[in-house]
Short mmCIF file of C-alpha atoms (C1' of nucleotides) in Angstrom, two decimals:
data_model
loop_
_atom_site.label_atom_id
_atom_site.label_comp_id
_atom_site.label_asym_id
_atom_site.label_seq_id
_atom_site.Cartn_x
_atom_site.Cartn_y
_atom_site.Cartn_z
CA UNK C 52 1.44 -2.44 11.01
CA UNK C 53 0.11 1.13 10.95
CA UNK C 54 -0.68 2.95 8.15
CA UNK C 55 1.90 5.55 7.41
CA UNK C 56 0.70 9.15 7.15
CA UNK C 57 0.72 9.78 3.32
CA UNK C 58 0.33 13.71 4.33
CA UNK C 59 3.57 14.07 5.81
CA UNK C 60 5.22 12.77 2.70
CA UNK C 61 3.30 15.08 0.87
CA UNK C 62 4.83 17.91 2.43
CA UNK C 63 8.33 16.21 2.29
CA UNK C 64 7.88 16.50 -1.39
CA UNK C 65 7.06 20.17 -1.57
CA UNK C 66 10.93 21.05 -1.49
CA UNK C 67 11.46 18.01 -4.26
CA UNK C 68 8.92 19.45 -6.24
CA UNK C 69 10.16 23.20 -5.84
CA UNK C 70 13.63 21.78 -7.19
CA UNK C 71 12.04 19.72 -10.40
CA UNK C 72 10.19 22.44 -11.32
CA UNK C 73 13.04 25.22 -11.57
CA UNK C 74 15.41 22.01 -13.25
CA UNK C 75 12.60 20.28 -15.37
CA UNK C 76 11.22 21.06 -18.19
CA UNK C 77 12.90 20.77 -21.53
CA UNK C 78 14.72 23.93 -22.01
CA UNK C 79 15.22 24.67 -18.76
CA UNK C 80 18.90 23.24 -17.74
CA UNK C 81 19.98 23.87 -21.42
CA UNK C 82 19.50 27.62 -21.05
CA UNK C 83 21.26 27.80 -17.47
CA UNK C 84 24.36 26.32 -18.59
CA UNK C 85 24.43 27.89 -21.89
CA UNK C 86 24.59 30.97 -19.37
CA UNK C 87 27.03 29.21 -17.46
CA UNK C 88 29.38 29.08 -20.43
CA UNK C 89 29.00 32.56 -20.91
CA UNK C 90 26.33 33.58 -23.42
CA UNK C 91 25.56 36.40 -22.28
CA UNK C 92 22.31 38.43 -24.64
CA UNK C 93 18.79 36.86 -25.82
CA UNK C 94 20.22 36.22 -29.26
CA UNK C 95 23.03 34.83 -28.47
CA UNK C 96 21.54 32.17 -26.13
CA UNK C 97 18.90 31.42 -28.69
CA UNK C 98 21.35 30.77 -31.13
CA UNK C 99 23.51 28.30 -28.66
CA UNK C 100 20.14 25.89 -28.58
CA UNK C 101 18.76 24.49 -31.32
CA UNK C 102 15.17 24.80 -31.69
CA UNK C 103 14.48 26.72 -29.24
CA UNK C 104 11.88 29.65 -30.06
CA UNK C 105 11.74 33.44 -28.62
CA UNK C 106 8.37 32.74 -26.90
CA UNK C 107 9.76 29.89 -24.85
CA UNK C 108 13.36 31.18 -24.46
CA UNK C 109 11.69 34.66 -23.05
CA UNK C 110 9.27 33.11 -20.27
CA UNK C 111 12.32 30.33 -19.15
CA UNK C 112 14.51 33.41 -18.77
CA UNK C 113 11.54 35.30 -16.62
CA UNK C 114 11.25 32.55 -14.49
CA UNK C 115 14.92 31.81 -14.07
CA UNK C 116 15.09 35.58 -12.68
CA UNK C 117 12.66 34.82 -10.34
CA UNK C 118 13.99 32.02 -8.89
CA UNK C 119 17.25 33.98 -9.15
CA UNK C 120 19.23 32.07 -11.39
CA UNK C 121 20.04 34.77 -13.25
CA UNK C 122 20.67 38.61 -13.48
CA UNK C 123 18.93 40.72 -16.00
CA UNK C 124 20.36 44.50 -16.67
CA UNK C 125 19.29 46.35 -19.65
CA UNK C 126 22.74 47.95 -20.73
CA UNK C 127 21.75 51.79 -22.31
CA UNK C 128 22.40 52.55 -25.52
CA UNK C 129 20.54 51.59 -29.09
CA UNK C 130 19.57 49.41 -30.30
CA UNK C 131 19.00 47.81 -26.64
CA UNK C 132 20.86 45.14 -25.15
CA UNK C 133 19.95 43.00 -22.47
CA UNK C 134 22.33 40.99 -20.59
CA UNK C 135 21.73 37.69 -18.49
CA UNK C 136 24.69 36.55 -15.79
CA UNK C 137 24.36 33.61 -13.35
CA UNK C 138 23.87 34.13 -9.69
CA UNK C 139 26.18 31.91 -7.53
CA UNK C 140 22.97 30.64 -6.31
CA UNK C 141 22.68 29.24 -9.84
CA UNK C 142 25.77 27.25 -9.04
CA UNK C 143 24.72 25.48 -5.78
CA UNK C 144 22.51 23.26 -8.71
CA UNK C 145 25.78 22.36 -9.80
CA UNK C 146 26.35 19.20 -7.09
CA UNK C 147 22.11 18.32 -7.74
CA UNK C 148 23.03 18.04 -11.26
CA UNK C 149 25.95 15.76 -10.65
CA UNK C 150 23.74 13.50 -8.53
CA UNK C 151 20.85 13.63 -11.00
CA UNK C 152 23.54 13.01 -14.38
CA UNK C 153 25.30 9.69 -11.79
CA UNK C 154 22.00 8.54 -11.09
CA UNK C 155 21.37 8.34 -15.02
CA UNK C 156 24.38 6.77 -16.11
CA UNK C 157 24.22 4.03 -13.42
CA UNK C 158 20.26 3.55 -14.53
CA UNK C 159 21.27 2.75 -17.82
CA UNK C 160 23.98 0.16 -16.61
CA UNK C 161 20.98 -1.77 -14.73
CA UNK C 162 18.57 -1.18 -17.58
CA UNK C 163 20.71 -2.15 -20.59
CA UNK C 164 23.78 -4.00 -18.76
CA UNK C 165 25.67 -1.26 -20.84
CA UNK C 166 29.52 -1.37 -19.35
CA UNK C 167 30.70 1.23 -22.02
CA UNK C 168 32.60 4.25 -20.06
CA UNK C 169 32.52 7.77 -21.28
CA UNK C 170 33.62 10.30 -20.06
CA UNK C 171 30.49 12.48 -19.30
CA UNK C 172 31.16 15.14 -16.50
CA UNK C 173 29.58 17.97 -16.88
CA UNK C 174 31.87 20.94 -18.24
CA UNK C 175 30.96 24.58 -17.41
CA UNK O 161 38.61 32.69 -24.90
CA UNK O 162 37.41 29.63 -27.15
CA UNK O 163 33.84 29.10 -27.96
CA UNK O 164 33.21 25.93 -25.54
CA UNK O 165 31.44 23.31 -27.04
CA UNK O 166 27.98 22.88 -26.39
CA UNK O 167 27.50 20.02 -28.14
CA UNK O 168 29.19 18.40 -24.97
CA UNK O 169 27.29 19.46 -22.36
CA UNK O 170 24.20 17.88 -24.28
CA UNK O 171 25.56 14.42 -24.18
CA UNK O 172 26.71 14.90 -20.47
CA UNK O 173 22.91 16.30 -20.12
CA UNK O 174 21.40 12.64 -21.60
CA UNK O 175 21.95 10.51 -18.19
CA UNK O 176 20.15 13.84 -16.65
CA UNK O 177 17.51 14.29 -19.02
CA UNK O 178 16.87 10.33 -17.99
CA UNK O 179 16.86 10.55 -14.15
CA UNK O 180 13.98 13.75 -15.03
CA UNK O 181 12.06 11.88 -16.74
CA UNK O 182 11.80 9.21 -14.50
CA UNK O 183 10.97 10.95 -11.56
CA UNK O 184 9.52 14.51 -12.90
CA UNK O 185 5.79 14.75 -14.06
CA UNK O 186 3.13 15.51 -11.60
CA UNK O 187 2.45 11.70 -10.41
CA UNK O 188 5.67 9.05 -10.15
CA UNK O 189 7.07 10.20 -6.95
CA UNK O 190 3.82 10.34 -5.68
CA UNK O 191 3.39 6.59 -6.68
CA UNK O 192 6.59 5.28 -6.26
CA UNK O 193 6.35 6.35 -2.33
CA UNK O 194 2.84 4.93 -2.08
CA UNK O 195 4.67 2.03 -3.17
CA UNK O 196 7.39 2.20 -0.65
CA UNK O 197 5.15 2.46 2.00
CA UNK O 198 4.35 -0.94 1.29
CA UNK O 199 0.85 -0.44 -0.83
CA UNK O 200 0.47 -3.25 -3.20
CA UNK O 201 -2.34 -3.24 -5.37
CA UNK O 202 -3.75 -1.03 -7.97
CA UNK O 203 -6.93 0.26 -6.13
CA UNK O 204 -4.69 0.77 -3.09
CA UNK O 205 -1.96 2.88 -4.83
CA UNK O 206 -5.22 4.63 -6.53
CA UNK O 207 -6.74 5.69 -3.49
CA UNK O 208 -3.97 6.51 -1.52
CA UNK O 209 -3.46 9.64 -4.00
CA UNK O 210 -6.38 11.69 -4.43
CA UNK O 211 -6.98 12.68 -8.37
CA UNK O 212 -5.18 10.47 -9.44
CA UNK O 213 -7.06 8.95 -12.15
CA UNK O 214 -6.64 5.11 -13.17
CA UNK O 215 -5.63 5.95 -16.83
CA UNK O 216 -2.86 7.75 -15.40
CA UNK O 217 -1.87 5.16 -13.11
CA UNK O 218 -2.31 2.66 -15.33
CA UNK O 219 0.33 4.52 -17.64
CA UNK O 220 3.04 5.42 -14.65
CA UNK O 221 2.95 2.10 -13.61
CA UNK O 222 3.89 0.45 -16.84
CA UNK O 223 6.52 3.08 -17.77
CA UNK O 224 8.03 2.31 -14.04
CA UNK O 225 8.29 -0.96 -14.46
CA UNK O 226 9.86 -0.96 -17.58
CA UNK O 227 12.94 1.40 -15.99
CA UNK O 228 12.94 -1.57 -13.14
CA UNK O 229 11.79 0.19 -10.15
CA UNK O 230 8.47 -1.61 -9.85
CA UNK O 231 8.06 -5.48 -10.55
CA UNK O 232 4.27 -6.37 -11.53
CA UNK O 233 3.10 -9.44 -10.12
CA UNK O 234 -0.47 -11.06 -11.27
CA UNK O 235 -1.71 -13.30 -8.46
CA UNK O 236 -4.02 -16.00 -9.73
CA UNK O 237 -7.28 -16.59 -7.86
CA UNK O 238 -10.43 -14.80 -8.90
CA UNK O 239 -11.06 -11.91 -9.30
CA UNK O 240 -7.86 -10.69 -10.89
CA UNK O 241 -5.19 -9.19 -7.99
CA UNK O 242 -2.22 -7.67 -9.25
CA UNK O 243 1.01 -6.92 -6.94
CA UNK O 244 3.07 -3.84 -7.47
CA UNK O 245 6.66 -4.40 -5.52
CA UNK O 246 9.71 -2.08 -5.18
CA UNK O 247 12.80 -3.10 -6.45
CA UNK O 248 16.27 -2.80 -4.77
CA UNK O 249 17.08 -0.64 -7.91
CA UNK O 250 14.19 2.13 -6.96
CA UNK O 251 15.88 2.33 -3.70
CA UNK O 252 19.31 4.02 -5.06
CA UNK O 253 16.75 6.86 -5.84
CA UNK O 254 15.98 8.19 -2.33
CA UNK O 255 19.76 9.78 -2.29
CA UNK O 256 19.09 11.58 -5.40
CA UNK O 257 15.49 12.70 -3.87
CA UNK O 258 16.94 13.95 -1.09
CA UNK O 259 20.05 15.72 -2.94
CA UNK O 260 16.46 17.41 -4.31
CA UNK O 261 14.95 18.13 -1.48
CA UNK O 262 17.74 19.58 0.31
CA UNK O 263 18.28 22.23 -2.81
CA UNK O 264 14.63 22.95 -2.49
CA UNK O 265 14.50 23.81 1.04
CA UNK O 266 17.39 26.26 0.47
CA UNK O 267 16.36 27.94 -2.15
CA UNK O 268 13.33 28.42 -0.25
CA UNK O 269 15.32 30.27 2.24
CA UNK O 270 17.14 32.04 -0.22
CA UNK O 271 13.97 33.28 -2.15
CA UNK O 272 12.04 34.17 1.09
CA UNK O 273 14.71 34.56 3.59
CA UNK O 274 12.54 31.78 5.35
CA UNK O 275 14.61 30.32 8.33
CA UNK O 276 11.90 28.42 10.31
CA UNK O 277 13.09 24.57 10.61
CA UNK O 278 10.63 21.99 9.97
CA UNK O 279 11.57 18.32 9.91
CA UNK O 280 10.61 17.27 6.62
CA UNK O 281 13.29 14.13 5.94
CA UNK O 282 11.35 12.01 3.82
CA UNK O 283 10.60 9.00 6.00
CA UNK O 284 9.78 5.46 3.97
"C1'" DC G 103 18.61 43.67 -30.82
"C1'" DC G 104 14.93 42.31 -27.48
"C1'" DG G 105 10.78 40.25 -26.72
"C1'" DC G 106 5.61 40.27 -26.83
"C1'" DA G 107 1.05 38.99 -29.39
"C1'" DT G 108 -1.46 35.93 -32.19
"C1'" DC G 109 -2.78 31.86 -34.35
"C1'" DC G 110 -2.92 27.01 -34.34
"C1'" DG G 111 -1.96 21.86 -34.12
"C1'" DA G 112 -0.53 18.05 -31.10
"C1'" DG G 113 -0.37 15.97 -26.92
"C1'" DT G 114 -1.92 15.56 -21.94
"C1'" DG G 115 -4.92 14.36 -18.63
"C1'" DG G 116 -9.68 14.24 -16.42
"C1'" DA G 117 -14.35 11.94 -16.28
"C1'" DT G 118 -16.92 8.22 -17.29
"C1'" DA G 119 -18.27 3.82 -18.82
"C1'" DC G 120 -17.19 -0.72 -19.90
"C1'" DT G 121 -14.67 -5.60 -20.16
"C1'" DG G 122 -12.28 -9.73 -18.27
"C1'" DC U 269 -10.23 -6.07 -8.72
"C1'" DA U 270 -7.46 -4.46 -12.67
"C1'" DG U 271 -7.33 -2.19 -16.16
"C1'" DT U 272 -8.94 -0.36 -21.27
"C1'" DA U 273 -11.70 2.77 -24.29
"C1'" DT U 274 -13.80 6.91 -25.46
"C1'" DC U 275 -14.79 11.59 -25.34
"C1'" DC U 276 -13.42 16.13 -24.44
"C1'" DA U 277 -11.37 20.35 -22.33
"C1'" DC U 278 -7.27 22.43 -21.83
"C1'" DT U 279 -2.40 23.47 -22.11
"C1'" DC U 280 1.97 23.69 -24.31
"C1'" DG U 281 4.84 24.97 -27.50
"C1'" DG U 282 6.08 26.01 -32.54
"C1'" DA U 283 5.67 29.51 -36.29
"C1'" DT U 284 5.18 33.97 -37.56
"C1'" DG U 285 4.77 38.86 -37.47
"C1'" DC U 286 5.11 43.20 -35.15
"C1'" DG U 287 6.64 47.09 -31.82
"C1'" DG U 288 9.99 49.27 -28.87
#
DNA sequence: CCGCATCCGAGTGGATACTG
DNA sequence: CAGTATCCACTCGGATGCGG
């Protein structure tokens, strides 16, 4: 039997990794889908999660623009308001999610034997 | 328009949160594909990913098999050999990697309008 | 209201050496 | 071979205060 070329997995996994990275993290799905259900300015998504401080909120919401997730337009006027809208590129994570949340439930069947169904779909 | 119900989404997020924290972090797919590819023992997984240091391993390893995707195995006979095995149950993951991998390549393409094709289906 | 700067403690992970 | 133990550098993220 041959070796198998670890490389070329490697570089399989770029894409994977791409993905965890813009989904991981601890804040990061909260704050999508708080935008998702329609908070719309810094405070007000700060407010919708618990815990979670300016510093952090501010440099999730950076790189969410980046990987446009999300829309940022400083509406004029005073004091300023910023406002942050999903991209319907944001939404394509939608069906990942799904697989990621059915992977989870049926993990903790196997793990625990836990039978108990809730219903669990994600709402947004 | 009612005020949706966050408090919702963060239960449907738990089974989500799970299925992260198994495979995110810089080192368990990495290991759990050595694994696939049929290495066995602990110096084998070790060097088949470079930096990857044994503490580390040591530490994936044990958290792995305790969600059931690894079983350990100690082999008597001297010295000590110790037998790292998939499970069936680590196999239900490859969908959900390459639900992952499949987002990542597009946004790729949707970040850098890159359209070259590559053939990177994670082979195991 | 928006968000950056600073300080600071806890946890992570690398390198190395050592035991069974 | 299979890990554990120790030390240490570094990062992350929480708290707070300030400036636009």
């Amino acid at each position: 039997m041959k070796k198998k070329e670890h490389k070329e997995c490697m570089s399989a996994l770029l894409p994977v990794r791409d993905t965890l990275d813009i989904i991981g993290g601890k804040w990061k799905l909260l704050i999508l889908i708080s935008i998702w259900e329609g908070n719309k300015h810094f405070r007000e998504i700060e407010r919708s999660i618990p815990k979670l401080s300016t510093k952090v909120l501010s440099k999730e919401l950076k790189d969410m623009e980046e990987n446009q997730l999300i829309i940022r337009t400083v509406l004029n006027g005073f004091p300023v308001r910023t406002q942050y809208t999903p991209t319907e590129h944001s939404k394509t994570l939608k069906k990942v999610i799904l697989e990621l949340q059915n992977w989870g439930i049926n993990h903790r069947k196997e793990i625990f034997g836990d039978t108990s169904e809730k219903d669990n779909s994600i709402r947004v």
